[in-house]
Short mmCIF file of C-alpha atoms in Angstrom, two decimals:
data_model
loop_
_atom_site.label_atom_id
_atom_site.label_comp_id
_atom_site.label_asym_id
_atom_site.label_seq_id
_atom_site.Cartn_x
_atom_site.Cartn_y
_atom_site.Cartn_z
CA UNK A 1 -45.30 24.69 -6.84
CA UNK A 2 -44.40 22.12 -4.01
CA UNK A 3 -43.14 19.51 -6.08
CA UNK A 4 -40.49 22.22 -8.14
CA UNK A 5 -38.90 23.67 -4.73
CA UNK A 6 -38.04 20.31 -4.12
CA UNK A 7 -36.40 19.90 -7.38
CA UNK A 8 -34.48 23.18 -7.60
CA UNK A 9 -33.70 23.52 -3.49
CA UNK A 10 -31.60 20.57 -2.62
CA UNK A 11 -31.53 21.51 0.81
CA UNK A 12 -35.30 21.37 0.93
CA UNK A 13 -35.66 18.03 -0.59
CA UNK A 14 -32.29 16.52 1.85
CA UNK A 15 -34.14 17.62 4.78
CA UNK A 16 -37.78 16.11 3.71
CA UNK A 17 -36.69 13.08 2.81
CA UNK A 18 -35.27 13.20 6.50
CA UNK A 19 -37.97 13.99 8.24
CA UNK A 20 -39.81 11.16 6.04
CA UNK A 21 -37.16 9.02 6.70
CA UNK A 22 -37.68 9.09 10.18
CA UNK A 23 -41.32 8.77 9.96
CA UNK A 24 -40.77 5.38 8.01
CA UNK A 25 -38.29 4.43 10.39
CA UNK A 26 -40.89 4.60 13.06
CA UNK A 27 -42.66 2.41 10.74
CA UNK A 28 -40.11 -0.38 10.05
CA UNK A 29 -39.79 -0.49 14.22
CA UNK A 30 -43.52 -1.81 13.88
CA UNK A 31 -42.86 -4.46 10.78
CA UNK A 32 -39.36 -5.36 12.73
CA UNK A 33 -41.33 -6.51 15.62
CA UNK A 34 -44.31 -7.43 14.57
CA UNK A 35 -43.78 -9.50 11.04
CA UNK A 36 -41.96 -12.12 12.86
CA UNK A 37 -44.69 -13.06 15.51
CA UNK A 38 -47.59 -12.85 12.59
CA UNK A 39 -45.53 -15.35 11.04
CA UNK A 40 -45.16 -17.70 14.02
CA UNK A 41 -49.41 -17.51 14.38
CA UNK A 42 -49.71 -18.08 10.60
CA UNK A 43 -47.34 -20.83 11.20
CA UNK A 44 -49.56 -22.53 13.99
CA UNK A 45 -52.77 -21.73 11.77
CA UNK A 46 -50.66 -24.04 9.05
CA UNK A 47 -49.78 -26.53 11.45
CA UNK A 48 -53.50 -26.92 13.14
CA UNK A 49 -55.11 -27.63 9.66
CA UNK A 50 -53.44 -30.76 9.42
CA UNK A 51 -54.42 -32.20 12.70
CA UNK A 52 -58.54 -31.15 12.63
CA UNK A 53 -58.25 -32.94 15.97
CA UNK A 54 -56.15 -30.18 17.67
CA UNK A 55 -57.88 -27.06 16.42
CA UNK A 56 -55.62 -23.74 16.76
CA UNK A 57 -56.93 -21.68 19.58
CA UNK A 58 -58.49 -18.29 18.86
CA UNK A 59 -56.31 -15.82 18.98
CA UNK A 60 -56.78 -11.78 18.85
CA UNK A 61 -56.45 -9.37 15.69
CA UNK A 62 -52.67 -9.07 15.47
CA UNK A 63 -50.81 -7.22 12.47
CA UNK A 64 -49.03 -3.77 11.55
CA UNK A 65 -52.25 -1.76 12.32
CA UNK A 66 -53.90 -3.41 15.08
CA UNK A 67 -53.55 -3.92 18.06
CA UNK A 68 -52.67 -0.29 19.44
CA UNK A 69 -48.63 -0.06 20.56
CA UNK A 70 -48.33 -0.78 23.63
CA UNK A 71 -45.02 -1.01 26.49
CA UNK A 72 -44.46 -4.46 26.44
CA UNK A 73 -43.54 -4.35 30.70
CA UNK A 74 -46.77 -2.52 31.75
CA UNK A 75 -49.21 -3.25 28.41
CA UNK A 76 -49.87 1.29 28.94
CA UNK A 77 -50.51 1.97 26.04
CA UNK A 78 -48.78 4.39 23.61
CA UNK A 79 -49.81 7.81 23.28
CA UNK A 80 -49.15 10.23 19.46
CA UNK A 81 -46.96 11.99 21.78
CA UNK A 82 -44.69 9.35 22.69
CA UNK A 83 -44.20 7.84 19.62
CA UNK A 84 -43.04 11.30 17.84
CA UNK A 85 -39.22 9.36 16.24
CA UNK A 86 -36.25 10.19 18.46
CA UNK A 87 -37.61 12.95 20.22
CA UNK A 88 -39.91 11.25 22.04
CA UNK A 89 -37.05 8.91 23.08
CA UNK A 90 -35.61 11.60 24.40
CA UNK A 91 -37.67 13.89 26.34
CA UNK A 92 -38.77 10.17 28.25
CA UNK A 93 -35.10 9.30 28.60
CA UNK A 94 -35.56 6.15 27.01
CA UNK A 95 -38.12 4.98 29.64
CA UNK A 96 -41.90 3.78 30.00
CA UNK A 97 -43.86 7.13 30.46
CA UNK A 98 -46.31 4.56 33.10
CA UNK A 99 -44.22 2.14 34.59
CA UNK A 100 -40.73 3.32 33.85
CA UNK A 101 -39.45 0.59 32.37
CA UNK A 102 -36.08 1.12 29.86
CA UNK A 103 -37.09 1.28 25.87
CA UNK A 104 -34.88 -0.17 23.94
CA UNK A 105 -32.20 2.42 22.16
CA UNK A 106 -32.91 -0.27 19.03
CA UNK A 107 -36.12 1.70 17.73
CA UNK A 108 -34.53 5.51 17.54
CA UNK A 109 -31.44 3.84 16.20
CA UNK A 110 -33.38 1.99 13.11
CA UNK A 111 -35.36 5.48 13.15
CA UNK A 112 -31.77 7.54 12.74
CA UNK A 113 -30.34 4.86 10.12
CA UNK A 114 -33.77 5.14 8.14
CA UNK A 115 -33.22 9.04 8.23
CA UNK A 116 -29.60 9.05 7.63
CA UNK A 117 -29.25 6.66 5.03
CA UNK A 118 -32.45 8.14 2.81
CA UNK A 119 -30.83 11.42 3.07
CA UNK A 120 -27.53 9.42 1.11
CA UNK A 121 -29.83 8.49 -1.25
CA UNK A 122 -31.72 11.56 -1.45
CA UNK A 123 -27.94 13.14 -2.41
CA UNK A 124 -27.24 10.54 -5.29
CA UNK A 125 -30.46 9.92 -7.38
CA UNK A 126 -31.86 13.75 -6.77
CA UNK A 127 -35.86 14.28 -7.00
CA UNK A 128 -36.57 11.69 -9.35
CA UNK A 129 -38.62 8.89 -9.54
CA UNK A 130 -35.48 6.82 -9.19
CA UNK A 131 -35.14 8.09 -5.69
CA UNK A 132 -39.37 6.18 -4.44
CA UNK A 133 -37.40 3.26 -5.86
CA UNK A 134 -34.09 3.74 -4.58
CA UNK A 135 -35.99 4.67 -0.89
CA UNK A 136 -38.61 1.73 -1.37
CA UNK A 137 -35.02 -0.65 -1.68
CA UNK A 138 -33.16 0.93 1.56
CA UNK A 139 -35.99 0.90 3.88
CA UNK A 140 -37.03 -2.44 2.81
CA UNK A 141 -33.61 -4.15 3.35
CA UNK A 142 -33.48 -2.28 6.96
CA UNK A 143 -36.11 -4.30 7.77
CA UNK A 144 -34.96 -7.46 6.53
CA UNK A 145 -31.26 -6.43 8.50
CA UNK A 146 -32.89 -5.70 11.75
CA UNK A 147 -35.27 -8.90 11.17
CA UNK A 148 -32.31 -11.29 10.35
CA UNK A 149 -30.21 -10.19 13.28
CA UNK A 150 -33.15 -10.72 15.56
CA UNK A 151 -34.60 -14.19 14.18
CA UNK A 152 -32.35 -15.26 11.49
CA UNK A 153 -35.39 -15.01 9.15
CA UNK A 154 -35.76 -13.23 5.71
CA UNK A 155 -39.17 -13.03 5.36
CA UNK A 156 -40.83 -13.59 1.81
CA UNK A 157 -43.50 -11.00 2.42
CA UNK A 158 -40.14 -8.12 1.88
CA UNK A 159 -37.74 -10.12 -0.11
CA UNK A 160 -40.45 -11.65 -2.89
CA UNK A 161 -42.35 -8.29 -3.91
CA UNK A 162 -38.66 -6.22 -3.73
CA UNK A 163 -37.32 -9.66 -6.61
CA UNK A 164 -40.99 -8.72 -8.34
CA UNK A 165 -40.27 -4.76 -8.32
CA UNK A 166 -36.72 -5.43 -9.34
CA UNK A 167 -38.17 -7.00 -12.29
CA UNK A 168 -40.79 -4.89 -13.43
CA UNK A 169 -38.18 -1.71 -13.25
CA UNK A 170 -35.89 -3.53 -15.98
CA UNK A 171 -38.87 -3.36 -18.33
CA UNK A 172 -38.32 0.79 -18.45
CA UNK A 173 -37.21 2.17 -22.02
CA UNK A 174 -33.41 1.08 -22.13
CA UNK A 175 -33.25 -0.78 -18.85
CA UNK A 176 -33.38 2.67 -17.57
CA UNK A 177 -36.13 4.98 -18.22
CA UNK A 178 -37.96 7.18 -15.48
CA UNK A 179 -36.13 4.96 -12.68
CA UNK A 180 -32.64 5.06 -13.65
CA UNK A 181 -32.15 1.44 -13.10
CA UNK A 182 -29.24 0.86 -15.29
CA UNK A 183 -29.71 -2.87 -16.00
CA UNK A 184 -32.05 -3.97 -19.04
CA UNK A 185 -34.66 -6.90 -18.51
CA UNK A 186 -32.16 -9.92 -19.67
CA UNK A 187 -29.50 -8.67 -17.31
CA UNK A 188 -32.07 -8.48 -14.47
CA UNK A 189 -33.64 -12.10 -15.08
CA UNK A 190 -30.08 -13.55 -15.58
CA UNK A 191 -29.61 -12.12 -12.34
CA UNK A 192 -32.33 -12.88 -10.52
CA UNK A 193 -31.83 -16.74 -11.33
CA UNK A 194 -28.17 -16.25 -11.01
CA UNK A 195 -28.05 -14.78 -7.41
CA UNK A 196 -30.50 -17.59 -6.06
CA UNK A 197 -28.95 -20.67 -8.03
CA UNK A 198 -25.31 -19.29 -6.53
CA UNK A 199 -25.58 -19.37 -3.27
CA UNK A 200 -28.35 -22.63 -3.92
CA UNK A 201 -25.65 -24.17 -5.01
CA UNK A 202 -23.30 -23.37 -2.28
CA UNK A 203 -25.53 -24.02 -0.08
CA UNK A 204 -25.96 -27.54 -0.99
CA UNK A 205 -22.03 -28.37 -1.16
CA UNK A 206 -21.64 -27.50 1.61
CA UNK A 207 -24.03 -29.09 3.34
CA UNK A 208 -22.93 -32.50 1.47
CA UNK A 209 -18.92 -31.82 2.43
CA UNK A 210 -20.21 -31.10 6.28
CA UNK A 211 -23.27 -31.68 7.13
CA UNK A 212 -24.32 -28.47 8.29
CA UNK A 213 -26.17 -25.46 6.57
CA UNK A 214 -24.17 -22.57 6.09
CA UNK A 215 -27.21 -20.31 5.17
CA UNK A 216 -30.98 -19.98 4.83
CA UNK A 217 -33.17 -19.66 1.66
CA UNK A 218 -33.80 -16.16 2.58
CA UNK A 219 -30.43 -15.49 1.31
CA UNK A 220 -30.54 -17.10 -2.03
CA UNK A 221 -33.63 -15.11 -2.28
CA UNK A 222 -32.13 -11.79 -1.30
CA UNK A 223 -28.99 -12.57 -3.51
CA UNK A 224 -31.84 -13.32 -6.73
CA UNK A 225 -32.86 -9.90 -5.70
CA UNK A 226 -30.00 -7.90 -6.48
CA UNK A 227 -29.34 -9.16 -9.71
CA UNK A 228 -32.58 -8.65 -10.76
CA UNK A 229 -32.30 -5.03 -9.43
CA UNK A 230 -28.60 -4.67 -10.66
CA UNK A 231 -28.26 -7.53 -13.22
CA UNK A 232 -25.72 -10.42 -13.22
CA UNK A 233 -22.73 -8.28 -14.10
CA UNK A 234 -23.09 -6.97 -10.38
CA UNK A 235 -23.10 -10.21 -8.10
CA UNK A 236 -19.44 -10.70 -7.74
CA UNK A 237 -19.04 -7.57 -6.35
CA UNK A 238 -21.64 -8.07 -4.07
CA UNK A 239 -20.96 -11.37 -2.60
CA UNK A 240 -17.14 -10.46 -2.18
CA UNK A 241 -18.22 -6.87 0.09
CA UNK A 242 -20.82 -9.37 2.40
CA UNK A 243 -17.96 -11.88 2.10
CA UNK A 244 -15.23 -9.85 3.31
CA UNK A 245 -17.82 -8.00 5.82
CA UNK A 246 -18.98 -10.85 7.38
CA UNK A 247 -15.45 -12.44 7.89
CA UNK A 248 -14.73 -9.44 9.85
CA UNK A 249 -17.01 -8.82 11.77
CA UNK A 250 -17.43 -12.91 12.85
CA UNK A 251 -13.60 -12.86 13.61
CA UNK A 252 -14.12 -9.67 15.97
CA UNK A 253 -16.95 -11.11 17.53
CA UNK A 254 -15.15 -14.73 18.14
CA UNK A 255 -12.23 -12.76 19.51
CA UNK A 256 -13.55 -9.70 21.76
CA UNK A 257 -17.32 -10.98 22.89
CA UNK A 258 -16.13 -14.79 23.06
CA UNK A 259 -18.95 -15.63 20.23
CA UNK A 260 -19.17 -19.23 19.77
CA UNK A 261 -17.92 -21.08 16.41
CA UNK A 262 -20.43 -22.93 16.28
CA UNK A 263 -23.16 -20.07 16.96
CA UNK A 264 -24.71 -19.28 13.69
CA UNK A 265 -23.98 -15.59 12.67
CA UNK A 266 -26.85 -14.38 10.07
CA UNK A 267 -25.77 -13.47 6.21
CA UNK A 268 -28.47 -10.96 5.80
CA UNK A 269 -27.12 -8.11 7.18
CA UNK A 270 -23.92 -8.08 5.49
CA UNK A 271 -25.80 -9.45 2.13
CA UNK A 272 -28.17 -5.85 2.91
CA UNK A 273 -25.24 -3.80 3.33
CA UNK A 274 -23.54 -4.95 -0.07
CA UNK A 275 -26.20 -4.45 -2.15
CA UNK A 276 -27.13 -0.67 -0.74
CA UNK A 277 -23.33 -0.17 -1.24
CA UNK A 278 -24.29 -1.40 -4.90
CA UNK A 279 -26.86 0.81 -5.27
CA UNK A 280 -25.17 3.59 -4.31
CA UNK A 281 -21.94 3.33 -6.04
CA UNK A 282 -22.13 -0.51 -7.40
CA UNK A 283 -20.81 0.70 -11.44
CA UNK A 284 -18.15 2.87 -9.86
CA UNK A 285 -16.68 0.51 -7.86
CA UNK A 286 -16.47 -1.96 -11.14
CA UNK A 287 -15.41 0.64 -13.63
CA UNK A 288 -12.27 1.57 -10.92
CA UNK A 289 -11.55 -2.20 -10.20
CA UNK A 290 -11.70 -2.38 -14.30
CA UNK A 291 -9.71 0.34 -14.90
CA UNK A 292 -7.37 -0.48 -11.63
CA UNK A 293 -6.52 -4.08 -13.20
CA UNK A 294 -6.05 -3.30 -16.46
CA UNK A 295 -9.01 -4.50 -18.16
CA UNK A 296 -10.45 -1.94 -18.80
CA UNK A 297 -9.08 0.54 -21.94
CA UNK A 298 -6.37 -1.50 -22.84
CA UNK A 299 -4.00 -0.90 -20.34
#
């Protein structure tokens, strides 16, 4: 009965997805904060294994579940009522209930962005299996963008499962099937390879010419994700959107915030934004471009 209501009542679907998005956004805040720390601890363990004379110090359990969330300033545990998405931040006026330390506005912002983008995805795909795939795609991009902004890092633990998911979705009947992903296995496989190798080639050419590294390997993998999900045909649109957005934001940062020219700007968030636009309106944008340029319909 509930599933039938969600299928027939768009308002109920939108509101339910919004609430779900807020909850997922709260979890994404945990991922954004803890995953880089978990990776750093793992790197230290690997380094210690190479030098048995200096064993890695034993550290308490730290993952996405343990330990319990605490205030960074006073280490007071965060109770359930203090962890309600957006509402708790407003009730606490952006401060810790125990010590009064300011809580970063990024936490409710991530929750709100996740909720709003989830609503947009629900509006675009409706009540269908494709909605689950699109929500997973959207939430992954939010986590990747935030981590890249903080640490200039795109974790393999997010990009690689997303890549494999895109390849597997292409195996549904006619390249669409129950997930309605408009790409066949051939386009998906070629897209994944082309996405990775194209940026890999640009990276090495730029390094040979300038002696500098223009981007990281995580960007190659994220571009490969988009090739797997949307096929190689969509890659030019995505890289064009990402490059244009990155150029505008980069120039604005240099002009208005005196951002140093030599200070690296992460490219992942721009790629992620372009990939999400491709998820929502990619085929329509390509079709419109072909129509305006006279490449479709014999114009």
